Amino acid sequence: MAKGDRSKPGTLLSMAFLIASAVVVVVTVLLSVWYHGNWNQAATASGVVATVVAAGVLLGTGQGWANGRRLSLAAISTGVVGLAAVSLAVVTYVGGTSNVGLVDAAPSTPSSQQAASEGAALSQATSNNVVEPPGYSHDLGAHPMYGQFMSMSDTQILANTPGGTLTPDEVPVLKAQLQEARAFALNHDTVEKARAAGYFNTTNDVPFMGAHFINAQYLSDGVFDPSKPEGLLFSKIGNPSGDWHLVGVWYLIFPRQAGSSATVPPQGFAGNLDLWHAHSGLCTRNGVISENNTAEGCAADHGNYIPDLRWMMHVWVYPESGVDNSAGVFSYLNQDLYAKQQGDPNQPQGLTKNSIGDSIQ
């Protein structure tokens, strides 16, 4: 058999490895682009491994480097694949794009450990705040109430808000936005007015929050507008046989609306004082809602299951009900409201912020 014939199997083998390597790299790179960088590490690893394997095959054949000075197609292909792999490695690990999780997808379903205590704890809230002091899982920290925002000077407001949440230029913009939310609340301060405007109730009188009335039209437009909140918060304030009282407004923006994603909250009020939060594993049963449920558990209770609901924000701009929020206009929970809600003998007593789920099962 001639020397050229003996080298043919080695040539075919090296070319096969190179083609397979190129396909692997191309596919993982395309996945990386398609899934917003979440496959960068896989693309890098596949490219490096493919290059090493292809180089090893070439060194053992009559092609490329083993053949002396002749630059064969196999050798050139190996170099191209290798250069692409090294470049991707530099972009991924030096450029800082190796962070995974920046993908517009809903979080995974609750684990079995979470499912064992359905509705027993609050979901982890996420904030777009730049500065979040330790100990505040749902609130940035104490800040002015609505009335204080309107009565304080800009300098006083800056002195009474957590560092990094507002700049001097943002204060007057935020004031104007809060006034818009306040004006809407004044015009929709009864259940009758709310229903006439298209709002309907979706929950019970949730401790620390109140009942969540929602407007389908505002919810579907995907726009953040301080003057058109997606929801209104009403409470019976401890008197189950009494009337509903407006206590605040709330906003709901779905991922991919108003510049948001599954991991990035919307751009809402000016500054970083507003707090967007999320809920996981919601289950509504005849208007009573709990969270951290599993789909199976909710179905067994004949409830309506929502695996993930984000982004939401409460704004307390209606103290006329006799309930303000001393923790601040953007605080997630309202301790002052809950103190009044405890007047209801049917409400569980002695609850804390971390046991809200127990009271709304």
mmCIF file of N, CA, C and O in Angstrom, residues 16 52 114 117 158 164 174 199 201 207 213 224 228 231 233 245 265 279 310 320 349 356:
data_model
loop_
_atom_site.group_PDB
_atom_site.id
_atom_site.type_symbol
_atom_site.label_atom_id
_atom_site.label_comp_id
_atom_site.label_asym_id
_atom_site.label_seq_id
_atom_site.Cartn_x
_atom_site.Cartn_y
_atom_site.Cartn_z
ATOM 1 N N ALA A 16 -12.826 14.703 10.469
ATOM 2 C CA ALA A 16 -14.094 14.412 11.146
ATOM 3 C C ALA A 16 -14.129 15.069 12.525
ATOM 4 O O ALA A 16 -15.136 15.652 12.941
ATOM 5 N N VAL A 52 -8.258 21.089 21.746
ATOM 6 C CA VAL A 52 -7.247 20.166 22.275
ATOM 7 C C VAL A 52 -7.342 18.806 21.603
ATOM 8 O O VAL A 52 -6.334 18.205 21.195
ATOM 9 N N GLN A 114 -39.656 23.594 50.302
ATOM 10 C CA GLN A 114 -40.592 24.704 50.336
ATOM 11 C C GLN A 114 -42.032 24.189 50.321
ATOM 12 O O GLN A 114 -42.894 24.707 51.019
ATOM 13 N N SER A 117 -43.937 23.332 53.526
ATOM 14 C CA SER A 117 -44.512 24.388 54.372
ATOM 15 C C SER A 117 -45.224 25.407 53.495
ATOM 16 O O SER A 117 -44.940 26.597 53.546
ATOM 17 N N LEU A 158 -33.870 64.473 51.480
ATOM 18 C CA LEU A 158 -32.599 63.794 51.234
ATOM 19 C C LEU A 158 -31.943 63.355 52.537
ATOM 20 O O LEU A 158 -31.296 62.309 52.599
ATOM 21 N N GLY A 164 -28.058 56.913 48.902
ATOM 22 C CA GLY A 164 -28.008 56.332 47.576
ATOM 23 C C GLY A 164 -29.348 56.128 46.908
ATOM 24 O O GLY A 164 -29.408 55.645 45.781
ATOM 25 N N LEU A 174 -40.035 62.869 41.951
ATOM 26 C CA LEU A 174 -40.708 61.886 42.793
ATOM 27 C C LEU A 174 -41.918 62.501 43.486
ATOM 28 O O LEU A 174 -42.982 61.876 43.571
ATOM 29 N N TYR A 199 -62.210 48.253 38.570
ATOM 30 C CA TYR A 199 -61.453 47.460 39.530
ATOM 31 C C TYR A 199 -62.342 46.369 40.133
ATOM 32 O O TYR A 199 -63.541 46.569 40.352
ATOM 33 N N ASN A 201 -62.111 42.897 43.136
ATOM 34 C CA ASN A 201 -61.327 42.325 44.222
ATOM 35 C C ASN A 201 -60.784 40.952 43.846
ATOM 36 O O ASN A 201 -61.483 40.137 43.250
ATOM 37 N N PRO A 207 -53.415 40.492 55.834
ATOM 38 C CA PRO A 207 -52.727 41.212 56.908
ATOM 39 C C PRO A 207 -51.536 42.011 56.387
ATOM 40 O O PRO A 207 -50.818 41.562 55.500
ATOM 41 N N PHE A 213 -57.518 44.978 44.935
ATOM 42 C CA PHE A 213 -58.415 45.211 43.800
ATOM 43 C C PHE A 213 -57.542 45.500 42.575
ATOM 44 O O PHE A 213 -56.518 46.186 42.686
ATOM 45 N N PHE A 224 -45.925 51.643 33.030
ATOM 46 C CA PHE A 224 -45.925 52.197 34.379
ATOM 47 C C PHE A 224 -46.352 53.654 34.319
ATOM 48 O O PHE A 224 -45.719 54.469 33.655
ATOM 49 N N LYS A 228 -52.072 55.977 37.078
ATOM 50 C CA LYS A 228 -52.990 54.890 36.731
ATOM 51 C C LYS A 228 -52.495 53.581 37.353
ATOM 52 O O LYS A 228 -52.002 52.679 36.671
ATOM 53 N N GLY A 231 -53.601 48.555 40.648
ATOM 54 C CA GLY A 231 -54.408 48.055 41.748
ATOM 55 C C GLY A 231 -54.669 49.083 42.836
ATOM 56 O O GLY A 231 -53.974 50.099 42.955
ATOM 57 N N LEU A 233 -55.699 49.165 47.185
ATOM 58 C CA LEU A 233 -55.696 48.385 48.415
ATOM 59 C C LEU A 233 -56.808 48.867 49.337
ATOM 60 O O LEU A 233 -56.829 50.033 49.738
ATOM 61 N N HIS A 245 -62.280 50.255 53.321
ATOM 62 C CA HIS A 245 -61.643 51.572 53.347
ATOM 63 C C HIS A 245 -60.375 51.530 52.490
ATOM 64 O O HIS A 245 -59.564 50.608 52.610
ATOM 65 N N PRO A 265 -36.273 44.625 37.815
ATOM 66 C CA PRO A 265 -37.563 45.288 38.018
ATOM 67 C C PRO A 265 -37.754 46.447 37.050
ATOM 68 O O PRO A 265 -36.794 46.933 36.438
ATOM 69 N N HIS A 279 -43.816 37.446 44.024
ATOM 70 C CA HIS A 279 -44.438 36.367 44.789
ATOM 71 C C HIS A 279 -44.335 35.076 43.981
ATOM 72 O O HIS A 279 -44.522 35.072 42.770
ATOM 73 N N ARG A 310 -44.790 38.877 39.288
ATOM 74 C CA ARG A 310 -43.888 40.013 39.456
ATOM 75 C C ARG A 310 -44.112 40.978 38.301
ATOM 76 O O ARG A 310 -44.613 40.573 37.255
ATOM 77 N N GLU A 320 -56.257 59.145 54.942
ATOM 78 C CA GLU A 320 -57.595 59.527 55.395
ATOM 79 C C GLU A 320 -58.370 58.369 56.025
ATOM 80 O O GLU A 320 -59.320 58.574 56.776
ATOM 81 N N GLN A 349 -53.828 36.060 65.989
ATOM 82 C CA GLN A 349 -53.178 37.079 66.807
ATOM 83 C C GLN A 349 -51.669 36.825 66.885
ATOM 84 O O GLN A 349 -51.184 35.720 66.693
ATOM 85 N N ILE A 356 -46.728 35.929 57.678
ATOM 86 C CA ILE A 356 -47.924 36.373 56.982
ATOM 87 C C ILE A 356 -48.615 35.206 56.294
ATOM 88 O O ILE A 356 -49.824 35.097 56.302
#
